[in-house]
Coordinates of C-alpha atoms in Angstrom, one line a residue:
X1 CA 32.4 -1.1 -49.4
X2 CA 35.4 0.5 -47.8
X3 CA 37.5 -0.4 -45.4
X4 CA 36.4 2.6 -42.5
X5 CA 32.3 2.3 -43.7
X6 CA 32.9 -1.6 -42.9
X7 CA 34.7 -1.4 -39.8
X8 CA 31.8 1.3 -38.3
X9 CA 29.2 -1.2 -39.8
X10 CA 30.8 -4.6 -37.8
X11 CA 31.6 -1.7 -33.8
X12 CA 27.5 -0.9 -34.3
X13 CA 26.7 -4.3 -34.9
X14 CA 28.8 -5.6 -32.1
X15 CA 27.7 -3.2 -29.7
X16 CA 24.2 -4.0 -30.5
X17 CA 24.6 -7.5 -30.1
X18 CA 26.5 -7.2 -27.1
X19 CA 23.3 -4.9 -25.6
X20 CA 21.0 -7.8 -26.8
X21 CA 23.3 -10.4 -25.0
X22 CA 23.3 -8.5 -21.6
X23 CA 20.3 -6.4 -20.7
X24 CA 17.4 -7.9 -19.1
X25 CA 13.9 -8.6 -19.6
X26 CA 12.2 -5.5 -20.2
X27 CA 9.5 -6.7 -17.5
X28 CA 11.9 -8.3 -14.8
X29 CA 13.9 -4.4 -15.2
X30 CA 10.3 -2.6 -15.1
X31 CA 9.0 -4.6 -11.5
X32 CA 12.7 -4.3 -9.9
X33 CA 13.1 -0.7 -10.1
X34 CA 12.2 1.7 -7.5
X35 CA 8.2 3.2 -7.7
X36 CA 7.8 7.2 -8.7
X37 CA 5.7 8.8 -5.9
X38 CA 6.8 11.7 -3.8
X39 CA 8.7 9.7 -0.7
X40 CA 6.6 6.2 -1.8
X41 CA 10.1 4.3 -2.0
X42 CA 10.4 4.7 1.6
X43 CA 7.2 3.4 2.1
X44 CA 8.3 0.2 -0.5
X45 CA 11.6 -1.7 -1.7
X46 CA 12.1 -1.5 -4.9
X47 CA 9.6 -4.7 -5.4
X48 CA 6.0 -4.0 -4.7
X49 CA 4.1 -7.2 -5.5
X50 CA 1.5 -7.9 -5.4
X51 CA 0.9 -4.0 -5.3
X52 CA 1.1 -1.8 -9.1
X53 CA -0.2 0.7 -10.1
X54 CA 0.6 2.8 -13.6
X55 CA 0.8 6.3 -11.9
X56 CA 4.0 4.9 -9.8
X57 CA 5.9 3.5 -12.8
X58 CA 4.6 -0.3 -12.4
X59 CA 2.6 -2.0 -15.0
X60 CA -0.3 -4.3 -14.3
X61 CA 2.0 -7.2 -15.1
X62 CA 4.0 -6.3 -11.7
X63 CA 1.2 -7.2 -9.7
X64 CA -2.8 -8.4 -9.1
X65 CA -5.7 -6.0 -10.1
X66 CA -7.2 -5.8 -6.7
X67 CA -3.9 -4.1 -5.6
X68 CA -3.7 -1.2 -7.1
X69 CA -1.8 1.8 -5.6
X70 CA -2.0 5.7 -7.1
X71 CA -0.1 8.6 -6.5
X72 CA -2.3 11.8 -5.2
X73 CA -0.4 15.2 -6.5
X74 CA 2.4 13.1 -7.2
X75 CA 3.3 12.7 -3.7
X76 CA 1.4 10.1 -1.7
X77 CA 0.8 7.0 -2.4
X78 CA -2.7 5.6 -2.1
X79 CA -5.1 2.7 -1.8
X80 CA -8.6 2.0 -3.0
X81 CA -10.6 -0.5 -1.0
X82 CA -14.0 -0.5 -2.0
X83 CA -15.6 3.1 -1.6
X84 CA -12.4 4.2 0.7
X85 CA -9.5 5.9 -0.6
X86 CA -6.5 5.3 2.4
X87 CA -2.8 6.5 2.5
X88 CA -0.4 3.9 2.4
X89 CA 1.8 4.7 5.9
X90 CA 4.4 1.7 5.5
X91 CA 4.0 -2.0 3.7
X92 CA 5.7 -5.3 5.3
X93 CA 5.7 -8.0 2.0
X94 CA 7.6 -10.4 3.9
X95 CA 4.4 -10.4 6.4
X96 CA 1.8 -9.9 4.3
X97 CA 1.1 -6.4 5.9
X98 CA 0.4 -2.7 4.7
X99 CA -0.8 0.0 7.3
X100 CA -3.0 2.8 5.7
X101 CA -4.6 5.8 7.1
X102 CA -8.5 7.8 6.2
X103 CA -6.6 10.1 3.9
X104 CA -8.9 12.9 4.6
X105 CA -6.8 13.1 7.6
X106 CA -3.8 14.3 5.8
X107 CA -6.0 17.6 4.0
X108 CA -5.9 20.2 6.2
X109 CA -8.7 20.5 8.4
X110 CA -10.2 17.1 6.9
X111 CA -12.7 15.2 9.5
X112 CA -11.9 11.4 10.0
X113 CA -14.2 8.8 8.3
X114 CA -16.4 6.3 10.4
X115 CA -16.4 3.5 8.4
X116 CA -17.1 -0.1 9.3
X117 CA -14.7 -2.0 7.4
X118 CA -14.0 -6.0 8.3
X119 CA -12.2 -6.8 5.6
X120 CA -13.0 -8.3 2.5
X121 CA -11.6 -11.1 -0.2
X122 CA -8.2 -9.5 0.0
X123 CA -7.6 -7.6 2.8
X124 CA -8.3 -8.4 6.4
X125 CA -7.6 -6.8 10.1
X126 CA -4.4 -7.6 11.3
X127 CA -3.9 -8.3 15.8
X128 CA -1.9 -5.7 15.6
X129 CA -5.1 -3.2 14.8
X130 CA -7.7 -2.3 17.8
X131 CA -10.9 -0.1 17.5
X132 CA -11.8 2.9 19.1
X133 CA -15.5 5.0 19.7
X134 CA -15.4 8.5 18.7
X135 CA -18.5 10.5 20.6
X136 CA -19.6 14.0 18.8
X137 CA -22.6 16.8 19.6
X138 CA -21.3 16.6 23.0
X139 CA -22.2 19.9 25.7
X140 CA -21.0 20.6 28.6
X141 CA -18.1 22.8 27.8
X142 CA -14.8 21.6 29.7
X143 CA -16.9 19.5 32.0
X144 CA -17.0 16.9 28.8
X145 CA -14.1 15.2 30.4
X146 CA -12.8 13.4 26.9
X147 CA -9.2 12.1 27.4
X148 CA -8.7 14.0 23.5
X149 CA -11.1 15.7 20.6
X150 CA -10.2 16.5 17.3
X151 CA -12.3 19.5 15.7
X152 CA -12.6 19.2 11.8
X153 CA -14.5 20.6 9.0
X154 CA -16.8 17.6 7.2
X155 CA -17.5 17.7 3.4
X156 CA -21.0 18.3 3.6
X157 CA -20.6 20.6 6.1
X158 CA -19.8 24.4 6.4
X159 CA -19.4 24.3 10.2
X160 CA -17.0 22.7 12.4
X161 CA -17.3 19.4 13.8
X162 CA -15.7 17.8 17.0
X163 CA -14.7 14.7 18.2
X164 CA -14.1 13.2 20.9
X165 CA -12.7 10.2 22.4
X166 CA -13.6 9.2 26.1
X167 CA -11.3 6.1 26.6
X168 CA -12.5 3.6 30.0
X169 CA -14.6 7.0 31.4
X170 CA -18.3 7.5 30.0
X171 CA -19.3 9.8 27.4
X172 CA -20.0 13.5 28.5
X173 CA -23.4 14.9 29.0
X174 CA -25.5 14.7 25.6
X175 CA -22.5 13.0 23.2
X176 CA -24.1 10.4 20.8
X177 CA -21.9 7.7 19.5
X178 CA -20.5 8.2 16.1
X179 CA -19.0 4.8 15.5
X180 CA -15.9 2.9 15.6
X181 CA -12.3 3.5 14.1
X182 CA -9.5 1.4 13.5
X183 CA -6.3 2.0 15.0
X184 CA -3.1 0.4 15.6
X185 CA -2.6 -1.2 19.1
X186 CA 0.4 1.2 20.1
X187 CA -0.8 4.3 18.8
X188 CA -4.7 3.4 21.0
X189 CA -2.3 3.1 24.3
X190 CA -0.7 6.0 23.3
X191 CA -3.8 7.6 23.5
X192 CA -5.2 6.2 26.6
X193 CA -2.3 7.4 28.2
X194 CA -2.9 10.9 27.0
X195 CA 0.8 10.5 25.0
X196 CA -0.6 11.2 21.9
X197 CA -3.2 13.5 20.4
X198 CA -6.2 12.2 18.6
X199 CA -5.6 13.8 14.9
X200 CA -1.6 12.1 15.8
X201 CA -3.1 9.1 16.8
X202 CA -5.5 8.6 13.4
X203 CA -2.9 9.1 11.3
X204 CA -0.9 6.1 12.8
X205 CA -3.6 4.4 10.5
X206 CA -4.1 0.9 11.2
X207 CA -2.5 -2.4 9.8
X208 CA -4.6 -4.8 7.3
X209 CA -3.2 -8.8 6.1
X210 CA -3.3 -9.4 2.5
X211 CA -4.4 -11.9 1.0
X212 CA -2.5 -13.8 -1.4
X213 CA -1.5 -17.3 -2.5
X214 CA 2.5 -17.0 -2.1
X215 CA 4.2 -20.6 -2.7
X216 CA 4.9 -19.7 -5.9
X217 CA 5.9 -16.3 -5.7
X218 CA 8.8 -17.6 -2.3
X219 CA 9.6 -20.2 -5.0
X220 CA 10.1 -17.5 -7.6
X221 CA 12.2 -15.2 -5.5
X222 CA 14.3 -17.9 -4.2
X223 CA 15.3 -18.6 -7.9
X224 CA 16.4 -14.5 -7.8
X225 CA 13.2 -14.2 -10.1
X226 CA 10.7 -10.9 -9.3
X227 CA 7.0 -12.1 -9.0
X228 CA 4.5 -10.8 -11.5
X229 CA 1.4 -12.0 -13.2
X230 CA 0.1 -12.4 -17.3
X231 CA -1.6 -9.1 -18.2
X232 CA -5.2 -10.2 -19.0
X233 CA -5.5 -13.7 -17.3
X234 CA -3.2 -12.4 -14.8
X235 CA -1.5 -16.3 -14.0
X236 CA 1.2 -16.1 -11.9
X237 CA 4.5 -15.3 -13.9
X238 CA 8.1 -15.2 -12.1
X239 CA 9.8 -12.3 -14.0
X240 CA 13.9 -13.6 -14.9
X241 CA 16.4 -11.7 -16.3
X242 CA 16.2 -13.2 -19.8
X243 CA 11.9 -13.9 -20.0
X244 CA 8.9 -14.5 -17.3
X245 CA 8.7 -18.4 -16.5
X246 CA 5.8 -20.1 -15.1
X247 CA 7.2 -21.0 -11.2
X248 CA 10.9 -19.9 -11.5
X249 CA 14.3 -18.8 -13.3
X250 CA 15.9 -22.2 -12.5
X251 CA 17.6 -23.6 -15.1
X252 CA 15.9 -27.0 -14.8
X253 CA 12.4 -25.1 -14.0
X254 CA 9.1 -24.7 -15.4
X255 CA 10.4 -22.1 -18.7
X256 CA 6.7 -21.3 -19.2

C-alpha cells in the first residue's frame, strides 16, 4: 500500500471514529430538536413529551400514543380527542397544560361545535376553563338583546346559522338553547364585558390538564436526559446522549 493511499485510509478512519465518539443517540437528537409545523415551535420548546406525532418530525418513541399531534396543511398543529379534532393554541409541560380550540373555528366561515366534553383518561378540564350557553333560532330582530352572535355556515347546512350569547340577561324571544362551550376564564369576562367578540372569544379555546405519571420523567430531565417511551410496550425510557436508560442518564443510574 502506498504511503498517500494509507495516510487517506487512517484521516477517514479517524474522522469516522471521532463522529462515532461524539454524536449522540440518534433518539435523544430526534426528541430534542424543534417540531416541523407551520409556527408549531412557538406553540412548543423544542421537547414535546408526552406529545409526538410523525407529521411534525417526532417519532412514537418521543412520546405516549394517546398524545398524538398532526400538522393540518402543514401549518397548524392539531389534536385528536375522541371524535374532536382541536387546534393546539399554546402547551405549558411544566404544568401539565395545553389550550386547544374547535378548529372549525379557524376555516373561514366554520360554525363552532357544541360538544359536551368532561374529560377522559388523559385529559381533564383545567380551573382556569369556564362554560358558556350559546342560544340559536332566535327572532326578534335587534330586540334580541344578546351581549354578541356569531353567524356561520354549518356542514350540513347550505344556509347560515347564528349564535348568540346572552350573558346574566335571558334569552331573546323564541331562542332555544344550543348547549354549552368551553372557554377560558379571561377570554368569558372578556366577553361579558362586551371586550371581545364571540368568534375572538372561541378561538381563545379553553385549557385541558394532562394526565401523566411524571416522577420519572422530572427524574430523567434532572439527569439532562429527554423523556421518551419503548416503541411497542411504550415503558418509560429517559433518552441520553449515548442510549435510552430506564429512569436516568446518571452515571450510577438505572442503564436499562
Amino acid at each position: 500500500m502506498s504511503i498517500s493511499l494509507l495516510l487517506i485510509t487512517s484521516v477517514v478512519f479517524s474522522a469516522t471514529f471521532l463522529t462515532l465518539c461524539f454524536s449522540a443517540d440518534q433518539q435523544y437528537e430526534k426528541c430534542q430538536s424543534p417540531l416541523r409545523c407551520g409556527s408549531g415551535s412557538a406553540v412548543f420548546p423544542s421537547i414535546t413529551y408526552p406529545f409526538w406525532g410523525t407529521e411534525i418530525d417526532k417519532p412514537d418513541y418521543c412520546g405516549l400514543s394517546p398524545f398524538k399531534l398532526s400538522c393540518e396543511d402543514n401549518q397548524n398543529l392539531t389534536l385528536d380527542i375522541g371524535n374532536l379534532t382541536l387546534g393546539v393554541v399554546s402547551a405549558n409541560l411544566d404544568n401539565k397544560a395545553i389550550t386547544v380550540a374547535d378548529e372549525s373555528l379557524f376555516k373561514g366561515g366554520g360554525c363552532p361545535k357544541i360538544f359536551n366534553f368532561n374529560g377522559n383518561d388523559h385529559f381533564s378540564l383545567s380551573h382556569n376553563t369556564q362554560t358558556i350557553d350559546l342560544f340559536i333560532n332566535c327572532s326578534g330582530g335587534s330586540q334580541i338583546g344578546s351581549l354578541s352572535s356569531i353567524s356561520c355556515k354549518p356542514s350540513y347546512n347550505s344556509t347560515n346559522t347564528t349564535y348568540h350569547f346572552f350573558g346574566k340577561s335571558s334569552p331573546g324571544q323564541g331562542c332555544i338553547n344550543a348547549g354549552e362551550i368551553p372557554m377560558v376564564r379571561f377570554a368569558k369576562n372578556d366577553l361579558y364585558q362586551s371586550n371581545l367578540a364571540l368568534n375572538m372569544a372561541l378561538k381563545q379555546g379553553f385549557e385541558l390538564i394532562y394526565n401523566i405519571q411524571d416522577k420519572n420523567c422530572r427524574d430523567c430531565t434532572n439527569s439532562s436526559g429527554v423523556c421518551g417511551s419503548e416503541p411497542g410496550s411504550e415503558n418509560f425510557r429517559c433518552l441520553c446522549k449515548d442510549k435510552p436508560h430506564n429512569s436516568s442518564c446518571s452515571v450510577n443510574g438505572d442503564q436499562g
